PDB file of C-alpha atoms in Angstrom:
ATOM      1  CA  MET Y 213     -31.772  41.075  30.318  1.00 60.00           C
ATOM      2  CA  GLY Y 214     -32.419  41.655  26.620  1.00 73.00           C
ATOM      3  CA  ALA Y 215     -33.114  45.379  27.030  1.00 80.00           C
ATOM      4  CA  VAL Y 216     -31.596  48.332  25.194  1.00 88.00           C
ATOM      5  CA  PRO Y 217     -29.237  50.116  27.641  1.00 87.00           C
ATOM      6  CA  GLY Y 218     -29.063  53.877  28.003  1.00 92.00           C
ATOM      7  CA  ALA Y 219     -27.624  56.564  30.258  1.00 94.00           C
ATOM      8  CA  LYS Y 220     -28.318  60.219  30.948  1.00 96.00           C
ATOM      9  CA  THR Y 221     -25.936  62.517  32.818  1.00 97.00           C
ATOM     10  CA  ILE Y 222     -27.768  64.496  35.484  1.00 96.00           C
ATOM     11  CA  LYS Y 223     -24.687  66.027  37.209  1.00 97.00           C
ATOM     12  CA  ILE Y 224     -20.984  66.407  36.626  1.00 97.00           C
ATOM     13  CA  ALA Y 225     -19.178  68.678  39.045  1.00 98.00           C
ATOM     14  CA  ILE Y 226     -15.971  69.320  40.969  1.00 98.00           C
ATOM     15  CA  GLU Y 227     -16.589  69.161  44.728  1.00 97.00           C
ATOM     16  CA  ASP Y 228     -14.795  68.932  48.064  1.00 97.00           C
ATOM     17  CA  PRO Y 229     -14.043  65.352  49.098  1.00 96.00           C
ATOM     18  CA  THR Y 230     -16.012  63.671  51.872  1.00 95.00           C
ATOM     19  CA  GLU Y 231     -14.281  61.925  54.767  1.00 95.00           C
ATOM     20  CA  LYS Y 232     -14.932  58.623  53.030  1.00 93.00           C
ATOM     21  CA  ASP Y 233     -13.426  59.912  49.777  1.00 94.00           C
ATOM     22  CA  MET Y 234     -10.275  61.007  51.572  1.00 94.00           C
ATOM     23  CA  GLU Y 235      -9.985  57.727  53.456  1.00 93.00           C
ATOM     24  CA  LEU Y 236     -10.592  55.367  50.541  1.00 92.00           C
ATOM     25  CA  MET Y 237      -8.872  57.332  47.737  1.00 92.00           C
ATOM     26  CA  HIS Y 238      -6.000  58.465  49.933  1.00 91.00           C
ATOM     27  CA  ILE Y 239      -6.477  62.171  49.172  1.00 92.00           C
ATOM     28  CA  THR Y 240      -6.062  65.203  51.390  1.00 93.00           C
ATOM     29  CA  PRO Y 241      -8.747  67.784  52.256  1.00 92.00           C
ATOM     30  CA  ASP Y 242      -7.183  70.361  49.932  1.00 95.00           C
ATOM     31  CA  LYS Y 243      -7.824  68.130  46.901  1.00 95.00           C
ATOM     32  CA  LYS Y 244     -11.083  68.096  44.910  1.00 97.00           C
ATOM     33  CA  ILE Y 245     -13.082  65.261  43.431  1.00 97.00           C
ATOM     34  CA  LEU Y 246     -15.169  64.918  40.296  1.00 98.00           C
ATOM     35  CA  VAL Y 247     -18.735  63.738  40.924  1.00 98.00           C
ATOM     36  CA  LEU Y 248     -20.620  62.127  38.049  1.00 98.00           C
ATOM     37  CA  GLU Y 249     -24.278  61.192  38.455  1.00 97.00           C
ATOM     38  CA  ARG Y 250     -26.143  59.336  35.729  1.00 97.00           C
ATOM     39  CA  ILE Y 251     -29.499  57.642  35.380  1.00 97.00           C
ATOM     40  CA  ARG Y 252     -29.176  54.307  33.660  1.00 95.00           C
ATOM     41  CA  TYR Y 253     -31.985  53.032  31.499  1.00 93.00           C
ATOM     42  CA  ALA Y 254     -33.327  49.750  30.090  1.00 90.00           C
ATOM     43  CA  ASP Y 255     -35.621  50.185  27.118  1.00 89.00           C
ATOM     44  CA  GLU Y 256     -35.843  53.912  27.930  1.00 91.00           C
ATOM     45  CA  LYS Y 257     -37.108  53.229  31.483  1.00 92.00           C
ATOM     46  CA  PRO Y 258     -34.969  54.258  34.476  1.00 94.00           C
ATOM     47  CA  VAL Y 259     -33.559  51.263  36.341  1.00 94.00           C
ATOM     48  CA  LEU Y 260     -30.744  52.734  38.409  1.00 94.00           C
ATOM     49  CA  LEU Y 261     -29.118  55.905  39.663  1.00 97.00           C
ATOM     50  CA  GLU Y 262     -25.295  55.778  39.479  1.00 97.00           C
ATOM     51  CA  ILE Y 263     -23.009  58.134  41.415  1.00 97.00           C
ATOM     52  CA  ASN Y 264     -19.285  58.012  40.656  1.00 97.00           C
ATOM     53  CA  ARG Y 265     -16.623  59.877  42.631  1.00 97.00           C
ATOM     54  CA  PHE Y 266     -13.234  60.296  40.938  1.00 96.00           C
ATOM     55  CA  PRO Y 267     -10.032  62.170  41.814  1.00 95.00           C
ATOM     56  CA  GLU Y 268      -9.927  65.614  40.165  1.00 94.00           C
ATOM     57  CA  SER Y 269      -7.418  64.258  37.618  1.00 94.00           C
ATOM     58  CA  PHE Y 270     -10.438  62.694  35.895  1.00 96.00           C
ATOM     59  CA  SER Y 271     -11.643  66.174  34.815  1.00 96.00           C
ATOM     60  CA  PHE Y 272     -11.200  65.079  31.199  1.00 96.00           C
ATOM     61  CA  LEU Y 273     -14.692  63.539  31.651  1.00 96.00           C
ATOM     62  CA  PHE Y 274     -16.125  67.054  31.278  1.00 96.00           C
ATOM     63  CA  GLY Y 275     -15.156  66.855  27.608  1.00 94.00           C
ATOM     64  CA  GLU Y 276     -16.830  63.515  26.982  1.00 95.00           C
ATOM     65  CA  ASP Y 277     -20.382  62.684  25.950  1.00 93.00           C
ATOM     66  CA  LEU Y 278     -21.442  60.536  28.882  1.00 94.00           C
ATOM     67  CA  ASN Y 279     -25.037  60.030  27.695  1.00 94.00           C
ATOM     68  CA  ASP Y 280     -25.788  56.578  26.285  1.00 90.00           C
ATOM     69  CA  SER Y 281     -22.071  55.765  26.584  1.00 89.00           C
ATOM     70  CA  SER Y 282     -20.020  53.150  28.401  1.00 90.00           C
ATOM     71  CA  LEU Y 283     -18.006  54.834  31.106  1.00 91.00           C
ATOM     72  CA  TYR Y 284     -15.505  51.955  30.996  1.00 90.00           C
ATOM     73  CA  GLU Y 285     -14.998  52.533  27.238  1.00 93.00           C
ATOM     74  CA  ILE Y 286     -14.419  56.241  27.793  1.00 94.00           C
ATOM     75  CA  LEU Y 287     -11.888  55.517  30.520  1.00 94.00           C
ATOM     76  CA  ARG Y 288     -10.170  52.940  28.329  1.00 92.00           C
ATOM     77  CA  LYS Y 289      -9.863  55.616  25.607  1.00 93.00           C
ATOM     78  CA  HIS Y 290      -7.838  57.618  28.144  1.00 94.00           C
ATOM     79  CA  ASN Y 291      -5.641  54.570  28.933  1.00 93.00           C
ATOM     80  CA  ILE Y 292      -7.364  53.861  32.225  1.00 92.00           C
ATOM     81  CA  ILE Y 293      -8.064  50.143  32.432  1.00 90.00           C
ATOM     82  CA  LEU Y 294     -10.296  49.049  35.280  1.00 92.00           C
ATOM     83  CA  ASP Y 295      -9.363  45.683  36.706  1.00 92.00           C
ATOM     84  CA  HIS Y 296     -11.389  44.771  39.779  1.00 93.00           C
ATOM     85  CA  SER Y 297     -13.678  46.125  42.425  1.00 93.00           C
ATOM     86  CA  ARG Y 298     -14.922  45.384  45.909  1.00 94.00           C
ATOM     87  CA  LYS Y 299     -18.690  45.608  46.238  1.00 94.00           C
ATOM     88  CA  THR Y 300     -21.090  45.869  49.147  1.00 95.00           C
ATOM     89  CA  LEU Y 301     -24.769  45.207  48.555  1.00 94.00           C
ATOM     90  CA  ASP Y 302     -27.627  46.231  50.833  1.00 95.00           C
ATOM     91  CA  ILE Y 303     -31.229  47.414  50.687  1.00 95.00           C
ATOM     92  CA  VAL Y 304     -32.091  51.105  51.174  1.00 96.00           C
ATOM     93  CA  PHE Y 305     -35.248  53.142  50.658  1.00 96.00           C
ATOM     94  CA  ALA Y 306     -35.462  55.947  48.082  1.00 96.00           C
ATOM     95  CA  ASN Y 307     -35.328  59.485  49.405  1.00 97.00           C
ATOM     96  CA  ALA Y 308     -37.326  62.229  47.662  1.00 97.00           C
ATOM     97  CA  GLN Y 309     -34.576  63.151  45.172  1.00 95.00           C
ATOM     98  CA  GLU Y 310     -33.722  59.534  44.314  1.00 96.00           C
ATOM     99  CA  ALA Y 311     -37.432  58.745  43.860  1.00 96.00           C
ATOM    100  CA  LYS Y 312     -37.843  61.713  41.513  1.00 95.00           C
ATOM    101  CA  SER Y 313     -34.762  60.711  39.459  1.00 95.00           C
ATOM    102  CA  LEU Y 314     -35.948  57.115  39.131  1.00 96.00           C
ATOM    103  CA  ASN Y 315     -39.668  57.909  38.686  1.00 95.00           C
ATOM    104  CA  ILE Y 316     -40.690  55.839  41.753  1.00 96.00           C
ATOM    105  CA  SER Y 317     -42.314  56.680  45.085  1.00 96.00           C
ATOM    106  CA  LYS Y 318     -40.332  57.943  48.058  1.00 96.00           C
ATOM    107  CA  GLY Y 319     -39.536  55.010  50.304  1.00 96.00           C
ATOM    108  CA  TYR Y 320     -39.423  52.505  47.455  1.00 95.00           C
ATOM    109  CA  PRO Y 321     -36.882  49.739  48.205  1.00 94.00           C
ATOM    110  CA  LEU Y 322     -33.662  49.894  46.215  1.00 95.00           C
ATOM    111  CA  LEU Y 323     -30.649  47.601  45.935  1.00 95.00           C
ATOM    112  CA  ARG Y 324     -27.600  49.715  46.773  1.00 96.00           C
ATOM    113  CA  ILE Y 325     -24.295  48.532  45.304  1.00 95.00           C
ATOM    114  CA  SER Y 326     -21.318  50.396  46.729  1.00 96.00           C
ATOM    115  CA  SER Y 327     -18.096  49.727  44.823  1.00 96.00           C
ATOM    116  CA  THR Y 328     -14.423  50.630  45.302  1.00 96.00           C
ATOM    117  CA  ILE Y 329     -12.948  50.288  41.799  1.00 96.00           C
ATOM    118  CA  HIS Y 330      -9.269  49.628  41.062  1.00 95.00           C
ATOM    119  CA  ASP Y 331      -7.179  49.882  37.881  1.00 91.00           C
ATOM    120  CA  VAL Y 332      -4.581  47.364  36.681  1.00 92.00           C
ATOM    121  CA  ASP Y 333      -1.979  48.976  39.002  1.00 90.00           C
ATOM    122  CA  ASN Y 334      -4.326  48.312  41.966  1.00 91.00           C
ATOM    123  CA  THR Y 335      -4.869  52.080  42.379  1.00 89.00           C
ATOM    124  CA  ILE Y 336      -8.381  53.117  43.413  1.00 91.00           C
ATOM    125  CA  THR Y 337      -9.773  54.987  40.435  1.00 92.00           C
ATOM    126  CA  ASN Y 338     -13.227  55.778  41.758  1.00 95.00           C
ATOM    127  CA  LEU Y 339     -15.972  55.055  44.215  1.00 97.00           C
ATOM    128  CA  CYS Y 340     -19.353  54.155  42.764  1.00 97.00           C
ATOM    129  CA  LYS Y 341     -22.779  53.892  44.313  1.00 97.00           C
ATOM    130  CA  GLN Y 342     -25.612  52.405  42.280  1.00 96.00           C
ATOM    131  CA  LEU Y 343     -29.202  52.524  43.449  1.00 97.00           C
ATOM    132  CA  CYS Y 344     -31.115  49.883  41.538  1.00 95.00           C
ATOM    133  CA  ILE Y 345     -34.864  49.440  41.260  1.00 93.00           C
ATOM    134  CA  GLY Y 346     -35.068  45.855  42.390  1.00 78.00           C
ATOM    135  CA  ASP Y 347     -37.932  44.693  40.262  1.00 73.00           C
ATOM    136  CA  LYS Y 348     -36.411  46.222  37.098  1.00 67.00           C
ATOM    137  CA  PHE Y 349     -32.842  45.076  37.535  1.00 64.00           C
ATOM    138  CA  GLN Y 350     -31.044  41.740  37.596  1.00 65.00           C
ATOM    139  CA  PHE Y 351     -27.603  41.391  39.232  1.00 66.00           C
ATOM    140  CA  ILE Y 352     -25.746  38.261  38.139  1.00 70.00           C
ATOM    141  CA  ILE Y 353     -22.710  37.106  40.157  1.00 70.00           C
TER     142      ILE Y 353
END
């Protein structure tokens, strides 16, 4: 889109897995997950909220500078090569927290992209949800 990309980490934490995490990542309730939330920018304006959920083994991300960085490049540095993903797209409406993070009004329509991401061994590395401001984002298939 010809814009300068950027990213700001707003949360990185170890949490209990959800039912969906356990089902899709094949983990048990006694395991933890790493949750990484970032706001992505185009020309310093927020365009999407990104929430990644990784197995706890990805805790090395705590030692990385995730601001204005490519997550894929950071993973590649740790010999994790992402290969393919399955995506589901739908329209949702911003809740109060999402609206605040993206500097939009509550109820603003967002394109939600939910991805299950696999590495070259076909292992699920993470689950990703992106909430995109539709009029500030272009998704090319």
